[in-house]
Amino acid sequence: MSDYAVFFDPSRKRWWWVKRITTVLGLLSVIIVSVFLLSIFSAPLLPDMPGITSVIKKTLRTSLHLPRRQTKLRQYQLKREREKLFAEIAKERKLKSIQKAQSAVKGPGIVAAFYA
């Protein structure tokens, strides 16, 4: 068995090729990733069509509006109404559970048997 490495290159002839190929591959990958990111984040440049794009732009402008700022009093009123609604829902659920429990108790007795 020999004691030298298989890929050992004392003259360093392969090193020049390895450096050049990795540099070229690195540059290509940077260019490809850059073009990909630019294609994702850029807006397409499409020509304006006079009956279509003007209508779309107008509807976008009218449909995009900011919600009005609510006053503290209105926020308080909405919170109170929400709390009343939740209390009402909880009360109805409690009544339904009580009715279900009472109907189970008032029904006929449970008959059970064990068969061997």
mmCIF file of N, CA and C in Angstrom, residues 39-113:
data_model
loop_
_atom_site.group_PDB
_atom_site.id
_atom_site.type_symbol
_atom_site.label_atom_id
_atom_site.label_comp_id
_atom_site.label_asym_id
_atom_site.label_seq_id
_atom_site.Cartn_x
_atom_site.Cartn_y
_atom_site.Cartn_z
ATOM 1 N N SER A 39 -37.051 39.990 -10.221
ATOM 2 C CA SER A 39 -38.303 39.633 -10.886
ATOM 3 C C SER A 39 -39.447 39.504 -9.886
ATOM 4 N N ILE A 40 -39.141 39.132 -8.667
ATOM 5 C CA ILE A 40 -40.193 39.010 -7.650
ATOM 6 C C ILE A 40 -40.643 40.383 -7.157
ATOM 7 N N PHE A 41 -39.694 41.274 -6.872
ATOM 8 C CA PHE A 41 -40.031 42.546 -6.232
ATOM 9 C C PHE A 41 -40.313 43.685 -7.193
ATOM 10 N N SER A 42 -40.190 43.497 -8.480
ATOM 11 C CA SER A 42 -40.468 44.584 -9.409
ATOM 12 C C SER A 42 -41.907 44.489 -9.896
ATOM 13 N N ALA A 43 -42.482 45.636 -10.165
ATOM 14 C CA ALA A 43 -43.848 45.684 -10.688
ATOM 15 C C ALA A 43 -43.779 45.572 -12.203
ATOM 16 N N PRO A 44 -44.663 44.796 -12.788
ATOM 17 C CA PRO A 44 -44.623 44.656 -14.247
ATOM 18 C C PRO A 44 -45.025 45.953 -14.931
ATOM 19 N N LEU A 45 -44.372 46.277 -16.014
ATOM 20 C CA LEU A 45 -44.673 47.475 -16.772
ATOM 21 C C LEU A 45 -45.582 47.079 -17.926
ATOM 22 N N LEU A 46 -46.860 47.326 -17.747
ATOM 23 C CA LEU A 46 -47.841 46.977 -18.761
ATOM 24 C C LEU A 46 -48.385 48.254 -19.389
ATOM 25 N N PRO A 47 -48.741 48.217 -20.645
ATOM 26 C CA PRO A 47 -49.269 49.425 -21.287
ATOM 27 C C PRO A 47 -50.663 49.759 -20.759
ATOM 28 N N ASP A 48 -50.966 51.058 -20.743
ATOM 29 C CA ASP A 48 -52.299 51.494 -20.312
ATOM 30 C C ASP A 48 -53.289 51.256 -21.447
ATOM 31 N N MET A 49 -54.445 50.743 -21.059
ATOM 32 C CA MET A 49 -55.507 50.529 -22.034
ATOM 33 C C MET A 49 -56.637 51.472 -21.686
ATOM 34 N N PRO A 50 -56.971 52.427 -22.541
ATOM 35 C CA PRO A 50 -57.895 53.465 -22.161
ATOM 36 C C PRO A 50 -59.263 53.027 -21.737
ATOM 37 N N GLY A 51 -59.868 52.174 -21.601
ATOM 38 C CA GLY A 51 -61.197 51.901 -21.065
ATOM 39 C C GLY A 51 -61.120 50.964 -19.909
ATOM 40 N N ILE A 52 -59.973 50.318 -19.731
ATOM 41 C CA ILE A 52 -59.879 49.291 -18.708
ATOM 42 C C ILE A 52 -59.073 49.774 -17.513
ATOM 43 N N THR A 53 -57.861 50.239 -17.759
ATOM 44 C CA THR A 53 -57.000 50.606 -16.634
ATOM 45 C C THR A 53 -57.489 51.850 -15.921
ATOM 46 N N SER A 54 -58.122 52.785 -16.625
ATOM 47 C CA SER A 54 -58.619 53.989 -15.953
ATOM 48 C C SER A 54 -59.750 53.634 -14.994
ATOM 49 N N VAL A 55 -60.614 52.699 -15.374
ATOM 50 C CA VAL A 55 -61.708 52.273 -14.502
ATOM 51 C C VAL A 55 -61.158 51.543 -13.288
ATOM 52 N N ILE A 56 -60.181 50.690 -13.500
ATOM 53 C CA ILE A 56 -59.598 49.931 -12.394
ATOM 54 C C ILE A 56 -58.904 50.869 -11.415
ATOM 55 N N LYS A 57 -58.160 51.829 -11.941
ATOM 56 C CA LYS A 57 -57.479 52.776 -11.050
ATOM 57 C C LYS A 57 -58.481 53.582 -10.243
ATOM 58 N N LYS A 58 -59.582 53.987 -10.882
ATOM 59 C CA LYS A 58 -60.587 54.783 -10.185
ATOM 60 C C LYS A 58 -61.251 53.970 -9.078
ATOM 61 N N THR A 59 -61.589 52.707 -9.362
ATOM 62 C CA THR A 59 -62.229 51.886 -8.337
ATOM 63 C C THR A 59 -61.265 51.571 -7.208
ATOM 64 N N LEU A 60 -59.982 51.414 -7.527
ATOM 65 C CA LEU A 60 -59.013 51.178 -6.462
ATOM 66 C C LEU A 60 -58.900 52.392 -5.562
ATOM 67 N N ARG A 61 -58.909 53.578 -6.142
ATOM 68 C CA ARG A 61 -58.812 54.786 -5.323
ATOM 69 C C ARG A 61 -60.026 54.947 -4.426
ATOM 70 N N THR A 62 -61.212 54.627 -4.940
ATOM 71 C CA THR A 62 -62.410 54.809 -4.117
ATOM 72 C C THR A 62 -62.580 53.688 -3.105
ATOM 73 N N SER A 63 -62.103 52.487 -3.419
ATOM 74 C CA SER A 63 -62.290 51.381 -2.481
ATOM 75 C C SER A 63 -61.269 51.382 -1.358
ATOM 76 N N LEU A 64 -60.137 52.016 -1.563
ATOM 77 C CA LEU A 64 -59.123 52.075 -0.516
ATOM 78 C C LEU A 64 -59.363 53.311 0.342
ATOM 79 N N HIS A 65 -59.917 53.109 1.490
ATOM 80 C CA HIS A 65 -60.112 54.226 2.422
ATOM 81 C C HIS A 65 -59.742 53.756 3.820
ATOM 82 N N LEU A 66 -59.290 54.680 4.592
ATOM 83 C CA LEU A 66 -58.905 54.363 5.955
ATOM 84 C C LEU A 66 -60.132 54.417 6.853
ATOM 85 N N PRO A 67 -60.218 53.532 7.820
ATOM 86 C CA PRO A 67 -61.361 53.585 8.732
ATOM 87 C C PRO A 67 -61.304 54.842 9.581
ATOM 88 N N ARG A 68 -62.497 55.340 9.888
ATOM 89 C CA ARG A 68 -62.527 56.545 10.706
ATOM 90 C C ARG A 68 -62.076 56.236 12.121
ATOM 91 N N ARG A 69 -61.475 57.208 12.721
ATOM 92 C CA ARG A 69 -60.984 57.049 14.084
ATOM 93 C C ARG A 69 -62.151 57.143 15.046
ATOM 94 N N GLN A 70 -62.271 56.150 15.895
ATOM 95 C CA GLN A 70 -63.380 56.147 16.833
ATOM 96 C C GLN A 70 -63.005 56.943 18.075
ATOM 97 N N THR A 71 -63.993 57.628 18.586
ATOM 98 C CA THR A 71 -63.749 58.381 19.807
ATOM 99 C C THR A 71 -63.748 57.431 20.995
ATOM 100 N N LYS A 72 -63.259 57.906 22.099
ATOM 101 C CA LYS A 72 -63.197 57.092 23.316
ATOM 102 C C LYS A 72 -64.593 56.693 23.779
ATOM 103 N N LEU A 73 -65.554 57.611 23.658
ATOM 104 C CA LEU A 73 -66.920 57.318 24.078
ATOM 105 C C LEU A 73 -67.506 56.189 23.234
ATOM 106 N N ARG A 74 -67.307 56.252 21.927
ATOM 107 C CA ARG A 74 -67.840 55.211 21.040
ATOM 108 C C ARG A 74 -67.176 53.862 21.330
ATOM 109 N N GLN A 75 -65.882 53.889 21.594
ATOM 110 C CA GLN A 75 -65.187 52.644 21.942
ATOM 111 C C GLN A 75 -65.742 52.055 23.235
ATOM 112 N N TYR A 76 -66.013 52.920 24.202
ATOM 113 C CA TYR A 76 -66.565 52.474 25.476
ATOM 114 C C TYR A 76 -67.952 51.862 25.273
ATOM 115 N N GLN A 77 -68.794 52.520 24.452
ATOM 116 C CA GLN A 77 -70.128 52.004 24.187
ATOM 117 C C GLN A 77 -70.072 50.644 23.508
ATOM 118 N N LEU A 78 -69.182 50.501 22.532
ATOM 119 C CA LEU A 78 -69.054 49.222 21.846
ATOM 120 C C LEU A 78 -68.578 48.127 22.800
ATOM 121 N N LYS A 79 -67.678 48.480 23.699
ATOM 122 C CA LYS A 79 -67.191 47.504 24.669
ATOM 123 C C LYS A 79 -68.313 47.059 25.590
ATOM 124 N N ARG A 80 -69.134 47.994 26.041
ATOM 125 C CA ARG A 80 -70.264 47.660 26.922
ATOM 126 C C ARG A 80 -71.262 46.756 26.207
ATOM 127 N N GLU A 81 -71.568 47.072 24.946
ATOM 128 C CA GLU A 81 -72.496 46.250 24.178
ATOM 129 C C GLU A 81 -71.947 44.834 23.987
ATOM 130 N N ARG A 82 -70.668 44.734 23.728
ATOM 131 C CA ARG A 82 -70.031 43.432 23.552
ATOM 132 C C ARG A 82 -70.106 42.630 24.844
ATOM 133 N N GLU A 83 -69.839 43.283 25.983
ATOM 134 C CA GLU A 83 -69.911 42.591 27.274
ATOM 135 C C GLU A 83 -71.339 42.116 27.564
ATOM 136 N N LYS A 84 -72.346 42.947 27.246
ATOM 137 C CA LYS A 84 -73.742 42.543 27.444
ATOM 138 C C LYS A 84 -74.077 41.340 26.575
ATOM 139 N N LEU A 85 -73.614 41.362 25.345
ATOM 140 C CA LEU A 85 -73.882 40.251 24.437
ATOM 141 C C LEU A 85 -73.249 38.967 24.946
ATOM 142 N N PHE A 86 -71.999 39.047 25.396
ATOM 143 C CA PHE A 86 -71.335 37.862 25.936
ATOM 144 C C PHE A 86 -72.037 37.344 27.185
ATOM 145 N N ALA A 87 -72.508 38.253 28.050
ATOM 146 C CA ALA A 87 -73.220 37.837 29.261
ATOM 147 C C ALA A 87 -74.531 37.141 28.890
ATOM 148 N N GLU A 88 -75.221 37.658 27.874
ATOM 149 C CA GLU A 88 -76.459 37.046 27.421
ATOM 150 C C GLU A 88 -76.223 35.648 26.851
ATOM 151 N N ILE A 89 -75.179 35.515 26.077
ATOM 152 C CA ILE A 89 -74.837 34.209 25.497
ATOM 153 C C ILE A 89 -74.509 33.215 26.595
ATOM 154 N N ALA A 90 -73.733 33.637 27.582
ATOM 155 C CA ALA A 90 -73.372 32.751 28.686
ATOM 156 C C ALA A 90 -74.612 32.344 29.473
ATOM 157 N N LYS A 91 -75.551 33.285 29.669
ATOM 158 C CA LYS A 91 -76.781 32.989 30.404
ATOM 159 C C LYS A 91 -77.624 31.960 29.651
ATOM 160 N N GLU A 92 -77.734 32.126 28.321
ATOM 161 C CA GLU A 92 -78.507 31.173 27.517
ATOM 162 C C GLU A 92 -77.863 29.786 27.542
ATOM 163 N N ARG A 93 -76.559 29.727 27.470
ATOM 164 C CA ARG A 93 -75.872 28.432 27.520
ATOM 165 C C ARG A 93 -76.091 27.750 28.865
ATOM 166 N N LYS A 94 -76.064 28.529 29.923
ATOM 167 C CA LYS A 94 -76.276 27.967 31.253
ATOM 168 C C LYS A 94 -77.694 27.422 31.381
ATOM 169 N N LEU A 95 -78.682 28.172 30.872
ATOM 170 C CA LEU A 95 -80.064 27.705 30.915
ATOM 171 C C LEU A 95 -80.237 26.418 30.101
ATOM 172 N N LYS A 96 -79.616 26.339 28.923
ATOM 173 C CA LYS A 96 -79.729 25.134 28.107
ATOM 174 C C LYS A 96 -79.105 23.937 28.803
ATOM 175 N N SER A 97 -77.963 24.144 29.457
ATOM 176 C CA SER A 97 -77.330 23.018 30.153
ATOM 177 C C SER A 97 -78.179 22.566 31.346
ATOM 178 N N ILE A 98 -78.822 23.506 32.029
ATOM 179 C CA ILE A 98 -79.703 23.148 33.152
ATOM 180 C C ILE A 98 -80.906 22.369 32.635
ATOM 181 N N GLN A 99 -81.485 22.813 31.507
ATOM 182 C CA GLN A 99 -82.640 22.117 30.941
ATOM 183 C C GLN A 99 -82.265 20.708 30.495
ATOM 184 N N LYS A 100 -81.109 20.549 29.911
ATOM 185 C CA LYS A 100 -80.664 19.222 29.488
ATOM 186 C C LYS A 100 -80.471 18.314 30.694
ATOM 187 N N ALA A 101 -79.913 18.841 31.757
ATOM 188 C CA ALA A 101 -79.685 18.035 32.965
ATOM 189 C C ALA A 101 -81.008 17.641 33.599
ATOM 190 N N GLN A 102 -81.976 18.562 33.634
ATOM 191 C CA GLN A 102 -83.277 18.258 34.233
ATOM 192 C C GLN A 102 -84.052 17.253 33.389
ATOM 193 N N SER A 103 -83.955 17.358 32.076
ATOM 194 C CA SER A 103 -84.695 16.416 31.230
ATOM 195 C C SER A 103 -84.115 15.014 31.373
ATOM 196 N N ALA A 104 -82.839 14.891 31.613
ATOM 197 C CA ALA A 104 -82.235 13.577 31.808
ATOM 198 C C ALA A 104 -82.672 12.971 33.135
ATOM 199 N N VAL A 105 -82.838 13.808 34.139
ATOM 200 C CA VAL A 105 -83.242 13.309 35.453
ATOM 201 C C VAL A 105 -84.718 12.923 35.444
ATOM 202 N N LYS A 106 -85.600 13.657 34.774
ATOM 203 C CA LYS A 106 -87.039 13.423 34.785
ATOM 204 C C LYS A 106 -87.432 12.221 33.922
ATOM 205 N N GLY A 107 -86.568 11.751 33.093
ATOM 206 C CA GLY A 107 -86.897 10.639 32.210
ATOM 207 C C GLY A 107 -87.059 9.350 32.984
ATOM 208 N N PRO A 108 -87.431 8.271 32.288
ATOM 209 C CA PRO A 108 -87.588 6.980 32.972
ATOM 210 C C PRO A 108 -86.244 6.495 33.513
ATOM 211 N N GLY A 109 -86.320 5.653 34.530
ATOM 212 C CA GLY A 109 -85.111 5.155 35.163
ATOM 213 C C GLY A 109 -84.279 4.316 34.204
ATOM 214 N N ILE A 110 -83.028 4.227 34.467
ATOM 215 C CA ILE A 110 -82.129 3.459 33.631
ATOM 216 C C ILE A 110 -82.178 2.005 34.056
ATOM 217 N N VAL A 111 -82.399 1.106 33.105
ATOM 218 C CA VAL A 111 -82.421 -0.315 33.390
ATOM 219 C C VAL A 111 -81.172 -0.917 32.781
ATOM 220 N N ALA A 112 -80.431 -1.627 33.592
ATOM 221 C CA ALA A 112 -79.195 -2.230 33.109
ATOM 222 C C ALA A 112 -79.171 -3.685 33.522
ATOM 223 N N ALA A 113 -78.478 -4.503 32.732
ATOM 224 C CA ALA A 113 -78.370 -5.906 33.056
ATOM 225 C C ALA A 113 -77.011 -6.413 32.609
#
